């Protein structure tokens, strides 16, 4: 008879696992954003990516602090979703035949990533509340606000860039 191995016995274990996945996600973003900064042509978009890179470095530190506090270590666990989103972002940027179209593609890719992060952080913030870890929840909330702000800024840049992309002749 096969033994059932309970890998996630409780909400605390699920919380730690999801924090480790988020740490991997943020680390992948820290590695991916410099390429996006380089690839973007719109100066406001470049600047938005630059400042989000700085924010993301802080978000990595927040996750490390929370993980060290609850688990005594901060080991990332590979986030396959971010790997796929970054891979797709690179493909779309490479396939774009015009600068403005490429910028539009970069914004769309970055917003997919932001929305994934907002959903994932929303879940762990609620886990933190339920587990009585209010200071974790507060720290995670700071990151959620930064992701939300980045997303709104990208929307406003898209409103300017996408009509330029529409006029671009391939
Ligand atoms: Fe982030």
PDB file of C-alpha atoms and ligand atoms in Angstrom:
ATOM      1  CA  UNK A   1       0.000   0.000   0.000  1.00  0.00           C
ATOM      2  CA  UNK A   2       1.256   3.426  -0.919  1.00  0.00           C
ATOM      3  CA  UNK A   3       1.806   5.828   1.935  1.00  0.00           C
ATOM      4  CA  UNK A   4       0.256   9.241   1.544  1.00  0.00           C
ATOM      5  CA  UNK A   5       2.847  11.877   2.331  1.00  0.00           C
ATOM      6  CA  UNK A   6       1.253  15.061   3.595  1.00  0.00           C
ATOM      7  CA  UNK A   7       3.465  17.778   2.203  1.00  0.00           C
ATOM      8  CA  UNK A   8       1.258  20.699   3.195  1.00  0.00           C
ATOM      9  CA  UNK A   9      -0.280  19.664   6.510  1.00  0.00           C
ATOM     10  CA  UNK A  10      -1.742  23.036   7.408  1.00  0.00           C
ATOM     11  CA  UNK A  11      -2.335  26.644   6.358  1.00  0.00           C
ATOM     12  CA  UNK A  12       0.982  27.724   7.855  1.00  0.00           C
ATOM     13  CA  UNK A  13       2.837  25.291   5.556  1.00  0.00           C
ATOM     14  CA  UNK A  14       0.828  26.542   2.559  1.00  0.00           C
ATOM     15  CA  UNK A  15       1.599  30.139   3.577  1.00  0.00           C
ATOM     16  CA  UNK A  16       5.353  29.448   3.745  1.00  0.00           C
ATOM     17  CA  UNK A  17       5.272  27.647   0.381  1.00  0.00           C
ATOM     18  CA  UNK A  18       3.457  30.532  -1.304  1.00  0.00           C
ATOM     19  CA  UNK A  19       5.879  33.072   0.213  1.00  0.00           C
ATOM     20  CA  UNK A  20       8.789  31.028  -1.203  1.00  0.00           C
ATOM     21  CA  UNK A  21       7.109  30.979  -4.635  1.00  0.00           C
ATOM     22  CA  UNK A  22       6.645  34.751  -4.419  1.00  0.00           C
ATOM     23  CA  UNK A  23      10.294  35.190  -3.457  1.00  0.00           C
ATOM     24  CA  UNK A  24      11.255  33.291  -6.604  1.00  0.00           C
ATOM     25  CA  UNK A  25       8.793  35.374  -8.644  1.00  0.00           C
ATOM     26  CA  UNK A  26      10.247  38.659  -7.375  1.00  0.00           C
ATOM     27  CA  UNK A  27      13.815  37.453  -7.940  1.00  0.00           C
ATOM     28  CA  UNK A  28      12.909  36.555 -11.536  1.00  0.00           C
ATOM     29  CA  UNK A  29      11.418  40.037 -11.962  1.00  0.00           C
ATOM     30  CA  UNK A  30      14.626  41.627 -10.611  1.00  0.00           C
ATOM     31  CA  UNK A  31      16.544  39.683 -13.281  1.00  0.00           C
ATOM     32  CA  UNK A  32      13.979  40.369 -16.029  1.00  0.00           C
ATOM     33  CA  UNK A  33      13.348  44.096 -15.584  1.00  0.00           C
ATOM     34  CA  UNK A  34      16.805  45.265 -16.757  1.00  0.00           C
ATOM     35  CA  UNK A  35      16.074  43.594 -20.126  1.00  0.00           C
ATOM     36  CA  UNK A  36      12.682  45.312 -20.267  1.00  0.00           C
ATOM     37  CA  UNK A  37      14.303  48.683 -19.416  1.00  0.00           C
ATOM     38  CA  UNK A  38      16.794  48.112 -22.223  1.00  0.00           C
ATOM     39  CA  UNK A  39      14.108  47.002 -24.700  1.00  0.00           C
ATOM     40  CA  UNK A  40      11.596  49.801 -24.013  1.00  0.00           C
ATOM     41  CA  UNK A  41      11.917  52.904 -26.188  1.00  0.00           C
ATOM     42  CA  UNK A  42       9.391  55.227 -24.542  1.00  0.00           C
ATOM     43  CA  UNK A  43      11.231  57.250 -21.892  1.00  0.00           C
ATOM     44  CA  UNK A  44       8.324  57.271 -19.398  1.00  0.00           C
ATOM     45  CA  UNK A  45       8.021  53.491 -19.774  1.00  0.00           C
ATOM     46  CA  UNK A  46      11.768  53.035 -19.229  1.00  0.00           C
ATOM     47  CA  UNK A  47      11.504  55.204 -16.098  1.00  0.00           C
ATOM     48  CA  UNK A  48       8.470  53.279 -14.808  1.00  0.00           C
ATOM     49  CA  UNK A  49      10.384  49.989 -15.207  1.00  0.00           C
ATOM     50  CA  UNK A  50      13.464  51.516 -13.520  1.00  0.00           C
ATOM     51  CA  UNK A  51      11.557  52.669 -10.469  1.00  0.00           C
ATOM     52  CA  UNK A  52       9.682  49.362 -10.283  1.00  0.00           C
ATOM     53  CA  UNK A  53      13.025  47.549 -10.319  1.00  0.00           C
ATOM     54  CA  UNK A  54      14.019  49.506  -7.202  1.00  0.00           C
ATOM     55  CA  UNK A  55      10.671  48.723  -5.583  1.00  0.00           C
ATOM     56  CA  UNK A  56      11.010  45.049  -6.484  1.00  0.00           C
ATOM     57  CA  UNK A  57      14.400  44.864  -4.773  1.00  0.00           C
ATOM     58  CA  UNK A  58      12.656  46.128  -1.618  1.00  0.00           C
ATOM     59  CA  UNK A  59       9.871  43.575  -2.096  1.00  0.00           C
ATOM     60  CA  UNK A  60      12.472  40.773  -2.203  1.00  0.00           C
ATOM     61  CA  UNK A  61      13.838  42.036   1.127  1.00  0.00           C
ATOM     62  CA  UNK A  62      10.343  42.142   2.677  1.00  0.00           C
ATOM     63  CA  UNK A  63       9.700  38.521   1.677  1.00  0.00           C
ATOM     64  CA  UNK A  64      13.102  37.459   3.048  1.00  0.00           C
ATOM     65  CA  UNK A  65      12.319  39.163   6.366  1.00  0.00           C
ATOM     66  CA  UNK A  66       8.890  37.498   6.635  1.00  0.00           C
ATOM     67  CA  UNK A  67      10.256  34.070   5.660  1.00  0.00           C
ATOM     68  CA  UNK A  68      13.167  34.300   8.088  1.00  0.00           C
ATOM     69  CA  UNK A  69      10.755  35.236  10.841  1.00  0.00           C
ATOM     70  CA  UNK A  70       8.397  32.295  10.270  1.00  0.00           C
ATOM     71  CA  UNK A  71      10.701  29.595   8.866  1.00  0.00           C
ATOM     72  CA  UNK A  72      14.190  30.612   9.988  1.00  0.00           C
ATOM     73  CA  UNK A  73      15.336  30.714   6.362  1.00  0.00           C
ATOM     74  CA  UNK A  74      14.367  32.363   3.077  1.00  0.00           C
ATOM     75  CA  UNK A  75      14.768  29.829   0.273  1.00  0.00           C
ATOM     76  CA  UNK A  76      13.002  30.615  -3.019  1.00  0.00           C
ATOM     77  CA  UNK A  77      10.907  27.899  -4.660  1.00  0.00           C
ATOM     78  CA  UNK A  78      10.837  28.259  -8.440  1.00  0.00           C
ATOM     79  CA  UNK A  79       7.730  30.095  -9.617  1.00  0.00           C
ATOM     80  CA  UNK A  80       6.908  28.442 -12.961  1.00  0.00           C
ATOM     81  CA  UNK A  81       4.227  31.020 -13.719  1.00  0.00           C
ATOM     82  CA  UNK A  82       6.695  33.924 -13.725  1.00  0.00           C
ATOM     83  CA  UNK A  83       9.164  31.933 -15.828  1.00  0.00           C
ATOM     84  CA  UNK A  84       6.397  31.417 -18.417  1.00  0.00           C
ATOM     85  CA  UNK A  85       5.218  35.040 -18.282  1.00  0.00           C
ATOM     86  CA  UNK A  86       8.768  36.365 -18.751  1.00  0.00           C
ATOM     87  CA  UNK A  87       9.375  33.904 -21.582  1.00  0.00           C
ATOM     88  CA  UNK A  88       6.188  35.057 -23.295  1.00  0.00           C
ATOM     89  CA  UNK A  89       7.115  38.723 -22.704  1.00  0.00           C
ATOM     90  CA  UNK A  90      10.463  38.186 -24.445  1.00  0.00           C
ATOM     91  CA  UNK A  91       8.806  36.444 -27.412  1.00  0.00           C
ATOM     92  CA  UNK A  92       6.220  39.216 -27.844  1.00  0.00           C
ATOM     93  CA  UNK A  93       8.850  41.958 -27.634  1.00  0.00           C
ATOM     94  CA  UNK A  94      11.073  40.170 -30.158  1.00  0.00           C
ATOM     95  CA  UNK A  95       8.168  39.665 -32.570  1.00  0.00           C
ATOM     96  CA  UNK A  96       7.182  43.350 -32.524  1.00  0.00           C
ATOM     97  CA  UNK A  97       8.272  45.048 -35.728  1.00  0.00           C
ATOM     98  CA  UNK A  98       7.938  48.653 -34.531  1.00  0.00           C
ATOM     99  CA  UNK A  99       9.155  50.499 -31.421  1.00  0.00           C
ATOM    100  CA  UNK A 100       5.684  51.605 -30.304  1.00  0.00           C
ATOM    101  CA  UNK A 101       4.241  48.119 -30.901  1.00  0.00           C
ATOM    102  CA  UNK A 102       7.108  46.684 -28.830  1.00  0.00           C
ATOM    103  CA  UNK A 103       6.387  49.181 -26.039  1.00  0.00           C
ATOM    104  CA  UNK A 104       2.694  48.227 -26.159  1.00  0.00           C
ATOM    105  CA  UNK A 105       3.715  44.555 -25.922  1.00  0.00           C
ATOM    106  CA  UNK A 106       6.027  45.258 -22.979  1.00  0.00           C
ATOM    107  CA  UNK A 107       3.253  47.099 -21.119  1.00  0.00           C
ATOM    108  CA  UNK A 108       0.786  44.268 -21.743  1.00  0.00           C
ATOM    109  CA  UNK A 109       3.324  41.717 -20.483  1.00  0.00           C
ATOM    110  CA  UNK A 110       4.232  43.792 -17.427  1.00  0.00           C
ATOM    111  CA  UNK A 111       0.541  44.180 -16.531  1.00  0.00           C
ATOM    112  CA  UNK A 112       0.012  40.401 -16.770  1.00  0.00           C
ATOM    113  CA  UNK A 113       2.848  40.056 -14.257  1.00  0.00           C
ATOM    114  CA  UNK A 114       1.443  42.781 -11.957  1.00  0.00           C
ATOM    115  CA  UNK A 115      -1.989  41.179 -11.911  1.00  0.00           C
ATOM    116  CA  UNK A 116      -0.523  37.776 -11.128  1.00  0.00           C
ATOM    117  CA  UNK A 117       1.430  39.312  -8.256  1.00  0.00           C
ATOM    118  CA  UNK A 118      -1.580  41.216  -6.911  1.00  0.00           C
ATOM    119  CA  UNK A 119      -3.633  37.991  -6.881  1.00  0.00           C
ATOM    120  CA  UNK A 120      -0.830  35.972  -5.253  1.00  0.00           C
ATOM    121  CA  UNK A 121      -0.059  38.636  -2.621  1.00  0.00           C
ATOM    122  CA  UNK A 122      -3.777  39.069  -1.883  1.00  0.00           C
ATOM    123  CA  UNK A 123      -3.994  35.375  -1.019  1.00  0.00           C
ATOM    124  CA  UNK A 124      -0.917  35.337   1.249  1.00  0.00           C
ATOM    125  CA  UNK A 125      -2.005  38.555   2.957  1.00  0.00           C
ATOM    126  CA  UNK A 126      -5.274  36.833   3.888  1.00  0.00           C
ATOM    127  CA  UNK A 127      -3.392  33.724   5.058  1.00  0.00           C
ATOM    128  CA  UNK A 128      -1.290  36.031   7.273  1.00  0.00           C
ATOM    129  CA  UNK A 129      -4.451  37.562   8.800  1.00  0.00           C
ATOM    130  CA  UNK A 130      -6.030  34.163   9.457  1.00  0.00           C
ATOM    131  CA  UNK A 131      -2.792  32.896  11.006  1.00  0.00           C
ATOM    132  CA  UNK A 132      -2.700  35.924  13.329  1.00  0.00           C
ATOM    133  CA  UNK A 133       0.450  37.286  11.696  1.00  0.00           C
ATOM    134  CA  UNK A 134      -0.736  40.881  11.440  1.00  0.00           C
ATOM    135  CA  UNK A 135       2.685  42.443  11.023  1.00  0.00           C
ATOM    136  CA  UNK A 136       3.346  40.129   8.034  1.00  0.00           C
ATOM    137  CA  UNK A 137      -0.024  41.184   6.602  1.00  0.00           C
ATOM    138  CA  UNK A 138       0.916  44.844   6.976  1.00  0.00           C
ATOM    139  CA  UNK A 139       4.276  44.299   5.279  1.00  0.00           C
ATOM    140  CA  UNK A 140       2.619  42.379   2.430  1.00  0.00           C
ATOM    141  CA  UNK A 141       0.087  45.173   2.103  1.00  0.00           C
ATOM    142  CA  UNK A 142       2.871  47.673   1.348  1.00  0.00           C
ATOM    143  CA  UNK A 143       3.943  45.482  -1.577  1.00  0.00           C
ATOM    144  CA  UNK A 144       0.358  45.121  -2.836  1.00  0.00           C
ATOM    145  CA  UNK A 145       0.074  48.923  -2.882  1.00  0.00           C
ATOM    146  CA  UNK A 146       3.291  49.231  -4.883  1.00  0.00           C
ATOM    147  CA  UNK A 147       2.111  46.614  -7.393  1.00  0.00           C
ATOM    148  CA  UNK A 148      -1.235  48.401  -7.722  1.00  0.00           C
ATOM    149  CA  UNK A 149       0.489  51.714  -8.292  1.00  0.00           C
ATOM    150  CA  UNK A 150       2.790  50.194 -10.923  1.00  0.00           C
ATOM    151  CA  UNK A 151      -0.226  48.688 -12.676  1.00  0.00           C
ATOM    152  CA  UNK A 152      -2.094  52.021 -12.781  1.00  0.00           C
ATOM    153  CA  UNK A 153       0.979  53.830 -14.068  1.00  0.00           C
ATOM    154  CA  UNK A 154       1.319  51.242 -16.857  1.00  0.00           C
ATOM    155  CA  UNK A 155      -2.348  51.765 -17.776  1.00  0.00           C
ATOM    156  CA  UNK A 156      -1.773  55.505 -18.139  1.00  0.00           C
ATOM    157  CA  UNK A 157       1.356  54.947 -20.260  1.00  0.00           C
ATOM    158  CA  UNK A 158      -0.595  52.457 -22.440  1.00  0.00           C
ATOM    159  CA  UNK A 159      -3.270  55.091 -23.045  1.00  0.00           C
ATOM    160  CA  UNK A 160      -0.582  57.243 -24.674  1.00  0.00           C
ATOM    161  CA  UNK A 161       1.549  54.515 -26.314  1.00  0.00           C
ATOM    162  CA  UNK A 162      -1.160  52.227 -27.757  1.00  0.00           C
ATOM    163  CA  UNK A 163      -2.629  54.868 -30.137  1.00  0.00           C
ATOM    164  CA  UNK A 164       0.938  55.506 -31.426  1.00  0.00           C
ATOM    165  CA  UNK A 165       1.315  51.738 -31.938  1.00  0.00           C
ATOM    166  CA  UNK A 166      -1.973  51.696 -33.853  1.00  0.00           C
ATOM    167  CA  UNK A 167      -0.566  54.180 -36.370  1.00  0.00           C
ATOM    168  CA  UNK A 168       2.733  52.330 -36.748  1.00  0.00           C
ATOM    169  CA  UNK A 169       3.337  50.873 -40.182  1.00  0.00           C
ATOM    170  CA  UNK A 170       4.847  47.431 -39.907  1.00  0.00           C
TER     171      UNK A 170
HETATM  172 FE1  LIG B   1       6.618  42.741  -7.229  1.00  0.00          FE
END
